[in-house]
mmCIF file of C-alpha atoms in Angstrom:
data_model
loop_
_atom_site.group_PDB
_atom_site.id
_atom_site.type_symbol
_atom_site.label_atom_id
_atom_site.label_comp_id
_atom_site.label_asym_id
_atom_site.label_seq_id
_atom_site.Cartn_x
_atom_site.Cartn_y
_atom_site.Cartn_z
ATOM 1 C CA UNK A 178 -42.122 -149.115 -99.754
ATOM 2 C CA UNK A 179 -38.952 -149.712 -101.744
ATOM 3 C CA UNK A 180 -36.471 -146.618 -100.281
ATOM 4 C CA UNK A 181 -32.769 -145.891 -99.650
ATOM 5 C CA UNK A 182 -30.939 -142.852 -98.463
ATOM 6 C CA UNK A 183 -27.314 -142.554 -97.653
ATOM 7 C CA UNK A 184 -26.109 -139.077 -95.670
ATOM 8 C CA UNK A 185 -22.678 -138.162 -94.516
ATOM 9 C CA UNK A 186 -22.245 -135.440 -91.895
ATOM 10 C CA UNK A 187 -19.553 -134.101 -89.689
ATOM 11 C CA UNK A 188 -20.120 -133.265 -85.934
ATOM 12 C CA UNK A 189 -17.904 -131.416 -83.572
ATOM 13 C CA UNK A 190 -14.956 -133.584 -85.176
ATOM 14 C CA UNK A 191 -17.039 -136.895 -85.398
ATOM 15 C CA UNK A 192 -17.221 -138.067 -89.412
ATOM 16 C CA UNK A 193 -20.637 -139.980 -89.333
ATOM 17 C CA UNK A 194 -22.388 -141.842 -92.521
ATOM 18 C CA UNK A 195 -25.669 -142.454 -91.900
ATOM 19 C CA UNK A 196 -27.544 -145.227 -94.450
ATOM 20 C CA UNK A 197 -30.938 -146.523 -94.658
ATOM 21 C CA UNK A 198 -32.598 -149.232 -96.384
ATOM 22 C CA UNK A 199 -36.248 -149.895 -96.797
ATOM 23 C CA UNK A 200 -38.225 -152.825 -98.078
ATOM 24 C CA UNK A 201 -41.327 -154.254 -98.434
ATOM 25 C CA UNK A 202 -43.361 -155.773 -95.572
ATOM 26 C CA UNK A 203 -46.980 -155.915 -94.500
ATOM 27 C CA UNK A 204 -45.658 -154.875 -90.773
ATOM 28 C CA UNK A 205 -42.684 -152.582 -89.457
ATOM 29 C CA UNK A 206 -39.609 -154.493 -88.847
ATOM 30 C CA UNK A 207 -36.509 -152.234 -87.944
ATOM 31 C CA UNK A 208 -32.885 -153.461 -87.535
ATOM 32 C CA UNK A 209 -30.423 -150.390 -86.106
ATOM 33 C CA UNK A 210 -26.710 -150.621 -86.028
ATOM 34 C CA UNK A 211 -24.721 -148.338 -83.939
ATOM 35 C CA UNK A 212 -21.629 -148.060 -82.523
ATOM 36 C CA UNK A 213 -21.023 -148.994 -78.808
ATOM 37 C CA UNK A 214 -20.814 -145.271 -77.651
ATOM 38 C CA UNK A 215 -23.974 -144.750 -80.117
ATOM 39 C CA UNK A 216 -26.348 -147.286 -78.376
ATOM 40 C CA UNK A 217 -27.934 -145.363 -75.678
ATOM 41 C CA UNK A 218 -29.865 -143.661 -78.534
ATOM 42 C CA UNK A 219 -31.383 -146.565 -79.914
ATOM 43 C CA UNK A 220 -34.564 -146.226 -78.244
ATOM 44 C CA UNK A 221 -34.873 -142.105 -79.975
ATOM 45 C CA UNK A 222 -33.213 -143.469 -83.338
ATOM 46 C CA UNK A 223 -35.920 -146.050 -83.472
ATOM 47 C CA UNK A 224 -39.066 -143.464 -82.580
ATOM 48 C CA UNK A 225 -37.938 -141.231 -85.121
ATOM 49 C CA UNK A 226 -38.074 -144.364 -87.830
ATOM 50 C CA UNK A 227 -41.302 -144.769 -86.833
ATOM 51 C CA UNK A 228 -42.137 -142.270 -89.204
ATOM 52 C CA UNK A 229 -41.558 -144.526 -91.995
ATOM 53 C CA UNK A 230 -45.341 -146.335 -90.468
ATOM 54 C CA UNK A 231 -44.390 -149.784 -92.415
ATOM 55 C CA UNK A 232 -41.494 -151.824 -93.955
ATOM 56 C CA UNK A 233 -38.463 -153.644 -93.233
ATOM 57 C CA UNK A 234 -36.087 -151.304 -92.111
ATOM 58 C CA UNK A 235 -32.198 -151.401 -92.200
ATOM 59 C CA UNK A 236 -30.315 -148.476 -90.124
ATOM 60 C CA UNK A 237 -26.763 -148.526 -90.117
ATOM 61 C CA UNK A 238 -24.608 -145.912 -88.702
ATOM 62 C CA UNK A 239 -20.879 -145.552 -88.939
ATOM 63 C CA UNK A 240 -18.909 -143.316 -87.717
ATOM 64 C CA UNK A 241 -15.119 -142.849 -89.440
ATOM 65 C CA UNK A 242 -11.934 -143.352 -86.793
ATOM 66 C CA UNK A 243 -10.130 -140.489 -86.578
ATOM 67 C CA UNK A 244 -7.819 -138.816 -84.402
ATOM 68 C CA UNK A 245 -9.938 -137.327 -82.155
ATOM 69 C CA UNK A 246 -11.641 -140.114 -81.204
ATOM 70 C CA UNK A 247 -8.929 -143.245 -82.304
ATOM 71 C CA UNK A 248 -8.917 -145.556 -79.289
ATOM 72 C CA UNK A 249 -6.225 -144.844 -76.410
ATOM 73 C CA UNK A 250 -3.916 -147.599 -74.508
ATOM 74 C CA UNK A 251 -4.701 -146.788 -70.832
ATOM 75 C CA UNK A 252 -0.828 -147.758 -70.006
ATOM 76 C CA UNK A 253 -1.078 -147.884 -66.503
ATOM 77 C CA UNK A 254 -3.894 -150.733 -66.502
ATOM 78 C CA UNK A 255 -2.205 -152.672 -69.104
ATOM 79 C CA UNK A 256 0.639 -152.800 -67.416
ATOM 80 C CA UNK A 257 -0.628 -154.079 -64.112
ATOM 81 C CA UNK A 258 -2.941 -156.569 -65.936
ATOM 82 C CA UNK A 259 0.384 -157.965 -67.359
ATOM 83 C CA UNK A 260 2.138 -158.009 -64.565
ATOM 84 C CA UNK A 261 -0.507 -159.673 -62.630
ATOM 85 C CA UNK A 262 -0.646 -162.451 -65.210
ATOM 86 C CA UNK A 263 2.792 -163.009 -65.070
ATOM 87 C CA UNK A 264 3.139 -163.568 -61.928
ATOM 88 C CA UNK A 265 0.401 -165.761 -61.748
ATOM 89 C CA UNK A 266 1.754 -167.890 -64.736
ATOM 90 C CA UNK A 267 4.870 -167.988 -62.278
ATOM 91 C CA UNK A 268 3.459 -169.373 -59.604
ATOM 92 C CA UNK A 269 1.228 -171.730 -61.935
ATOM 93 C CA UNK A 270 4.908 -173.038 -62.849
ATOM 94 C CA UNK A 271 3.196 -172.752 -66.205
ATOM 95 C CA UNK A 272 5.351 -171.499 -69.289
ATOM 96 C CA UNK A 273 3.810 -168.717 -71.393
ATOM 97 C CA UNK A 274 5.448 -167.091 -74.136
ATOM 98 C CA UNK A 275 5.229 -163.123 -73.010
ATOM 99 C CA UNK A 276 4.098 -162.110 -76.015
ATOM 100 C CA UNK A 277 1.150 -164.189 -75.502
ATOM 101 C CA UNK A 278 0.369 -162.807 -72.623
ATOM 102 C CA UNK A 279 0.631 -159.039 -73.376
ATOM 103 C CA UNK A 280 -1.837 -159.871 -76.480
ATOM 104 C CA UNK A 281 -3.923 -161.354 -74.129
ATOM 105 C CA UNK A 282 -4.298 -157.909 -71.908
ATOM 106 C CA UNK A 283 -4.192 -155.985 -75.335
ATOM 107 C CA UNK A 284 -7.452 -157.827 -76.649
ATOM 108 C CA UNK A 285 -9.455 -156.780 -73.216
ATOM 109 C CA UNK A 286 -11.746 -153.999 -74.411
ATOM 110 C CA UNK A 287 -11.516 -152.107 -71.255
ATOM 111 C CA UNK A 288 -7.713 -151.600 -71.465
ATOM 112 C CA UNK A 289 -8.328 -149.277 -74.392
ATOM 113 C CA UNK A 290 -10.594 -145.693 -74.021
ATOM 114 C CA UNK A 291 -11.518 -143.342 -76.638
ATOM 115 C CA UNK A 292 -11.237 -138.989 -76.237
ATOM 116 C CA UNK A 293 -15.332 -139.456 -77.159
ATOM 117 C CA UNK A 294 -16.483 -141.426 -74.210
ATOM 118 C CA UNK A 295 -17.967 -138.316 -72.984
ATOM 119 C CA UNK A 296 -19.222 -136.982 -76.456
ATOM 120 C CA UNK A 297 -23.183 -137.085 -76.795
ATOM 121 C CA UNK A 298 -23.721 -134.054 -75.260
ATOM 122 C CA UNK A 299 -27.584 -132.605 -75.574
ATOM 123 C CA UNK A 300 -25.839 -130.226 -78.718
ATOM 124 C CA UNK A 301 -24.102 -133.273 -80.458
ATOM 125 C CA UNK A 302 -27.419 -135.303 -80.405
ATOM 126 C CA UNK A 303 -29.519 -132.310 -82.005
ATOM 127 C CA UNK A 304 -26.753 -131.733 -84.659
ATOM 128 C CA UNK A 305 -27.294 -135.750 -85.053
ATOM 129 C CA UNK A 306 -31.046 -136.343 -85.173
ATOM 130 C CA UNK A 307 -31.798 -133.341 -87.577
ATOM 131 C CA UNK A 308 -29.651 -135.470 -90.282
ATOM 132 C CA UNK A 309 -31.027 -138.757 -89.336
ATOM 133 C CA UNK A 310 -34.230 -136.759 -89.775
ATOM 134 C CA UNK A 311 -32.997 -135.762 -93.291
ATOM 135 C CA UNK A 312 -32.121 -139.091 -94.453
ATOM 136 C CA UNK A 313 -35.374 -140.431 -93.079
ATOM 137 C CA UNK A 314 -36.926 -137.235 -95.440
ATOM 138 C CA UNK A 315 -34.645 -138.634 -98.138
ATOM 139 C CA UNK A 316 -36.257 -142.429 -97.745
ATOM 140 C CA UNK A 317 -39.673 -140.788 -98.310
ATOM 141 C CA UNK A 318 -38.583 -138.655 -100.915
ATOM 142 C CA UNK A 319 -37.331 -141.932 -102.672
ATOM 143 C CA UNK A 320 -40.978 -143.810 -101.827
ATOM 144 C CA UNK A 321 -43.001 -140.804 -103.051
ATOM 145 C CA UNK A 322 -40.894 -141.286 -106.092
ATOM 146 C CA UNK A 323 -41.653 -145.540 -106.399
ATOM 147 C CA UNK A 324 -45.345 -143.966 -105.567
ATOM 148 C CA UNK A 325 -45.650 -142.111 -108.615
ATOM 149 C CA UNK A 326 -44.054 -144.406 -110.936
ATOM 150 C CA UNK A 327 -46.748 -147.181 -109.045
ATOM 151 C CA UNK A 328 -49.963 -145.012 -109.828
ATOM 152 C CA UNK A 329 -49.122 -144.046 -113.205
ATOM 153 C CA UNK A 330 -48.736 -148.094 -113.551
ATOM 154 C CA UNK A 331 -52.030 -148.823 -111.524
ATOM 155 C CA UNK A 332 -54.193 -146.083 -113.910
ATOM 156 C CA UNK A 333 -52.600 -148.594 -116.779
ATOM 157 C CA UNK A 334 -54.180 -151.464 -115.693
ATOM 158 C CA UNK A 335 -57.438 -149.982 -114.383
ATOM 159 C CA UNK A 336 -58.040 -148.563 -117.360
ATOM 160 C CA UNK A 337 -57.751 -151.605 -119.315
ATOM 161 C CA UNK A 338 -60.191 -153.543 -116.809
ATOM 162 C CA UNK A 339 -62.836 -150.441 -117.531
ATOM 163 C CA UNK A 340 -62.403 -150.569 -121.232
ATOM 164 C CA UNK A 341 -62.757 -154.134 -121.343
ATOM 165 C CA UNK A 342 -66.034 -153.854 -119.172
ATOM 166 C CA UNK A 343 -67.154 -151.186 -121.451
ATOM 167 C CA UNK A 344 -66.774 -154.023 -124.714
ATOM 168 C CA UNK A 345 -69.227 -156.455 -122.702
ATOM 169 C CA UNK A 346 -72.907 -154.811 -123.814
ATOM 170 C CA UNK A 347 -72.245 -155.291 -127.446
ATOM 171 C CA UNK A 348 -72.048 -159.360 -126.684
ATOM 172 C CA UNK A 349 -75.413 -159.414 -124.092
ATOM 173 C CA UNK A 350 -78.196 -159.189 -127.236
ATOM 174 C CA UNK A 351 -76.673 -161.953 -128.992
ATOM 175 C CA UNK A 352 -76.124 -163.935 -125.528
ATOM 176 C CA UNK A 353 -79.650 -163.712 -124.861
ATOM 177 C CA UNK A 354 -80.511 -165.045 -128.405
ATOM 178 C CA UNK A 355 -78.332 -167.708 -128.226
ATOM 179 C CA UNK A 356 -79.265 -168.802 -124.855
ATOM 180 C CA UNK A 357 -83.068 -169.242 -125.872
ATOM 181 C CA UNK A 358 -81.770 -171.310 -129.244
ATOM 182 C CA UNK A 359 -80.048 -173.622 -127.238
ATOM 183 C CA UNK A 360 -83.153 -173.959 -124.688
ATOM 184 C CA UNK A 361 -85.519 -174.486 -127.658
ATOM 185 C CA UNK A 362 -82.878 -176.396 -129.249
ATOM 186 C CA UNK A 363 -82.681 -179.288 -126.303
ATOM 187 C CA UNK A 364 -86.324 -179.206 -126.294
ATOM 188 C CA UNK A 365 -86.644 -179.809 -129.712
ATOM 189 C CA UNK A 366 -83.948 -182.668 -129.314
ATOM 190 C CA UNK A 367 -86.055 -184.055 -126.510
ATOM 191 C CA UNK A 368 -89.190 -184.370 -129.146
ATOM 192 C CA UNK A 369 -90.679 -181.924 -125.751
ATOM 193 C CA UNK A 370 -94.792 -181.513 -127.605
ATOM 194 C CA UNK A 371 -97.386 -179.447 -126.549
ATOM 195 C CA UNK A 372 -95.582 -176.817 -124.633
ATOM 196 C CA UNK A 373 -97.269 -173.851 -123.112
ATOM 197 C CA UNK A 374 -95.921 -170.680 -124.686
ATOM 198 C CA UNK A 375 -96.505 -168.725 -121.550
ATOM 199 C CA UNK A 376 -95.504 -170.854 -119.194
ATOM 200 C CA UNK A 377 -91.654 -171.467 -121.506
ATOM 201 C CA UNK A 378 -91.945 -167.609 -121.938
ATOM 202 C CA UNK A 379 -91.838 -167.217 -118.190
ATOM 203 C CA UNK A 380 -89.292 -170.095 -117.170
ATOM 204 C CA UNK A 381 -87.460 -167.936 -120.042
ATOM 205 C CA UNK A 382 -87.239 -164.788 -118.045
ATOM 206 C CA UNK A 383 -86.321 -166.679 -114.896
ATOM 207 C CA UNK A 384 -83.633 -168.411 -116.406
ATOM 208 C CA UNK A 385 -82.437 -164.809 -118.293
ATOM 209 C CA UNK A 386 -83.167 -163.404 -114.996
ATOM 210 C CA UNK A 387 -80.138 -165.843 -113.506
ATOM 211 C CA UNK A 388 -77.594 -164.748 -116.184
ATOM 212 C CA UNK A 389 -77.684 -161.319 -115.801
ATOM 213 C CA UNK A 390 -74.903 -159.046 -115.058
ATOM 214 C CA UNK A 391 -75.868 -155.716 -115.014
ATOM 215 C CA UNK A 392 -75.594 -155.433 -110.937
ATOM 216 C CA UNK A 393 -72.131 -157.002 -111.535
ATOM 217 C CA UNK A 394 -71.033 -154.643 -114.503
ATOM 218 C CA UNK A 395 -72.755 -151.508 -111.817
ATOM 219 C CA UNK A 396 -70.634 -152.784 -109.153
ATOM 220 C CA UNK A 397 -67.444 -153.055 -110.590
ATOM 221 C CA UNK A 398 -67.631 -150.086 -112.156
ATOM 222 C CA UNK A 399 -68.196 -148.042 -109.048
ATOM 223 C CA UNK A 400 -65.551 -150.004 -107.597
ATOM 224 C CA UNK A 401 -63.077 -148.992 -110.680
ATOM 225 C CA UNK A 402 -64.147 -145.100 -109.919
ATOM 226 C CA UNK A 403 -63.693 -145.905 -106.186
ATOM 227 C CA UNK A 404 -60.167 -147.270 -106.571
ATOM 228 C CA UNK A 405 -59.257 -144.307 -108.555
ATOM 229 C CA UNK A 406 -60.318 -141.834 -106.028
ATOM 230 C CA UNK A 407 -58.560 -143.776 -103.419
ATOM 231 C CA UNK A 408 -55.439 -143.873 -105.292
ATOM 232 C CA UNK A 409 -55.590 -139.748 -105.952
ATOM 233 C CA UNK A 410 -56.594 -138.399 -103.081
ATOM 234 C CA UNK A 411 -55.888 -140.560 -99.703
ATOM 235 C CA UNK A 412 -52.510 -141.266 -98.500
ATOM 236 C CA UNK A 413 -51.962 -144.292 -96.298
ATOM 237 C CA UNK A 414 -54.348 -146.223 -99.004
ATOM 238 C CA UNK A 415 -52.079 -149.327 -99.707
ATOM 239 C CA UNK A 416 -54.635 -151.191 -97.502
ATOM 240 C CA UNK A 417 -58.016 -149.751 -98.971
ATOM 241 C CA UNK A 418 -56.879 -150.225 -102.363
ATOM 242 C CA UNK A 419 -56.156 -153.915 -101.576
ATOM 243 C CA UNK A 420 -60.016 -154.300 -100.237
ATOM 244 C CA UNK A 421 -60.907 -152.348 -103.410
ATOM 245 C CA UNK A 422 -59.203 -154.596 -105.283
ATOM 246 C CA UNK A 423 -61.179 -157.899 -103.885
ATOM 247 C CA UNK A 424 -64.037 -155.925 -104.378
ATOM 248 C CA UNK A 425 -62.974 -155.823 -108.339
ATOM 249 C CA UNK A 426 -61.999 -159.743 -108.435
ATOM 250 C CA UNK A 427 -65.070 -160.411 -106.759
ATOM 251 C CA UNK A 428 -67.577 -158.766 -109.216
ATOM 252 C CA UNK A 429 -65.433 -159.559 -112.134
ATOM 253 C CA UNK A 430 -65.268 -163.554 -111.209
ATOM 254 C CA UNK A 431 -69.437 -163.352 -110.695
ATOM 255 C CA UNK A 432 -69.169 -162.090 -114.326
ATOM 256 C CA UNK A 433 -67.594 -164.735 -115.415
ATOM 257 C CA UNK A 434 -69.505 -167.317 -113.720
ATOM 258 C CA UNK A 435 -72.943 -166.062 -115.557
ATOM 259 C CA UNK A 436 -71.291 -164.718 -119.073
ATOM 260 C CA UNK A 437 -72.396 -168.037 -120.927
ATOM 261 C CA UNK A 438 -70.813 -166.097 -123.843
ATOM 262 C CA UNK A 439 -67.146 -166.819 -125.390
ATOM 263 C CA UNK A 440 -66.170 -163.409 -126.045
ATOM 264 C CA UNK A 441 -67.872 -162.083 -122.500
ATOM 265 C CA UNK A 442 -65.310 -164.935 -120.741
ATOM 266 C CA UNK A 443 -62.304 -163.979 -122.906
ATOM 267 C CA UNK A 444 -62.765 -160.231 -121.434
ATOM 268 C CA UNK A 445 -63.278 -161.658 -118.042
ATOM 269 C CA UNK A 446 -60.032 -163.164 -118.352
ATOM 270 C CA UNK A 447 -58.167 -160.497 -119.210
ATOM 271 C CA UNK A 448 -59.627 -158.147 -116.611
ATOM 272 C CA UNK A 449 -58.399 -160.762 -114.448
ATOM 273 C CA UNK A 450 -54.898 -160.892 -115.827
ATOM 274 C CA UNK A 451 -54.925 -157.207 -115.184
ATOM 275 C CA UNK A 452 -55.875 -156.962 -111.987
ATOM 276 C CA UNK A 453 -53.597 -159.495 -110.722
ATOM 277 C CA UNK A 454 -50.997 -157.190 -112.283
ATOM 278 C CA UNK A 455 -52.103 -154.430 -109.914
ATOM 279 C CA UNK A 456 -52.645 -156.662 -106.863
ATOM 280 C CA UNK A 457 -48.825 -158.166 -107.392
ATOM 281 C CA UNK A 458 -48.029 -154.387 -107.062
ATOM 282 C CA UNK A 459 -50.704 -153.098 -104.058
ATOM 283 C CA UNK A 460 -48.107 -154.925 -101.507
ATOM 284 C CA UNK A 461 -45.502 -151.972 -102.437
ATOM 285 C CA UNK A 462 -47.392 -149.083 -101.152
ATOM 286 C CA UNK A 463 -48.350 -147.910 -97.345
#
């Protein structure tokens, strides 16, 4: 959700840069910063960046002083704001340097007035939304981008966690082998006589039965084909592929749990260590 776009414009005599700044976030926060005579569009500046659905959002606009629109000294109020503080200060018998005193009315915002007070007009506004609506296009532009460069990375690590999935079968024969040695092993170290063949044949398959993994290696698999088609052909998936993704942990920890094998555990792990790779990453998308 990583996006920036930066778009200059002139308007009827009004040089504007518009910037935006996008980051991650699990929920939309926006923060817009506008000029004074800018603000009663905050409310339509904000809809429009709704478009962006998710993200912490940084909208600055600026507009460059000029001499259309530098501010103008209205004279005639300064003049009586001065005068009107001078003679109070008189009659306060209360020295003031006049200097002070004129800075004083100069600092009042409402002694000053620009030639644009009057400048959003309906035409002005359209000229100005349709390139906040290009930089917003330029934002997505950028995330479609970060998207690419993110899927090409996630079809990395998926692939590893299949092919490492695909190496478990050749370990299962000898893990079943070993697993009845070391059974017939502790009963042999337990001096266990007369043991009914069935009966350990059948406590065998139970225990066999407990260890097995092919549901696991079924599921994950179908989630590994799920996640892909997620990733290719919805948009809006970041959410979905997260699911997807505890789907994946889940089966592959199960695997784990039951492997009873040293080379099935040391795939486990590393189909772990990859899908934490893409999970670190499934916060950046919407």
């Amino acid at each position: 959700m990583t996006g920036f776009a930066k778009r200059q414009c002139e308007i009827e005599g009004h040089k504007i840069t518009i910037e935006i700044k996008t980051l991650n976030s699990k929920q939309m926060d926006v923060n817009v910063k506008l000029p004074f005579a800018y603000r009663e569009k905050d409310l339509e500046i904000r809809s429009m960046l709704n478009r962006l659905e998710r993200g912490k959002i940084d909208f600055l606009l600026v507009e460059e002083t000029t001499a259309n629109n530098a501010a103008q000294l209205n004279a005639e109020l300064a003049k009586n704001r001065y005068e009107t503080l001078s003679s109070l200060n008189a009659e306060l018998s209360a020295p003031c340097d006049p200097q002070h005193l004129l800075r004083v009315v100069l600092a009042q915002n409402d002694v000053w007035s620009t030639s644009t007070q009057d400048f959003m007009t309906d035409t002005f506004w359209a000229a100005l939304s349709q390139n906040i609506s290009a930089a917003i296009d330029q934002v997505d532009a950028f995330r479609l981008h970060e998207g690419t460069v993110l899927q090409d990375d996630f079809e990395k690590h998926v692939l590893a966690i299949e092919q490492r999935l695909l190496q478990i079968p050749q370990y299962e024969a000898e893990r079943i082998t070993t697993a009845k040695e070391r059974i017939r092993k502790y009963i042999a170290d337990f001096q266990i006589k007369d043991i009914d063949e069935n009966r350990f044949e059948q406590e065998m398959i139970y225990y066999l039965e407990k260890l097995d993994i092919t549901e696991e290696k079924i599921r994950l698999q179908k989630h590994i084909d799920y996640f892909r088609d997620t990733m290719r052909l919805e948009e809006g998936s970041g959410k979905k592929l997260g699911f997807v993704a505890q789907e994946m942990g889940r089966e592959i920890n199960t695997t784990g749990s039951k492997a009873n094998h040293v080379k099935i555990q040391q795939l486990v792990v590393e189909m772990k260590d990859e899908l934490e790779k893409i999970k670190e990453q499934l916060g950046n998308i919407l």
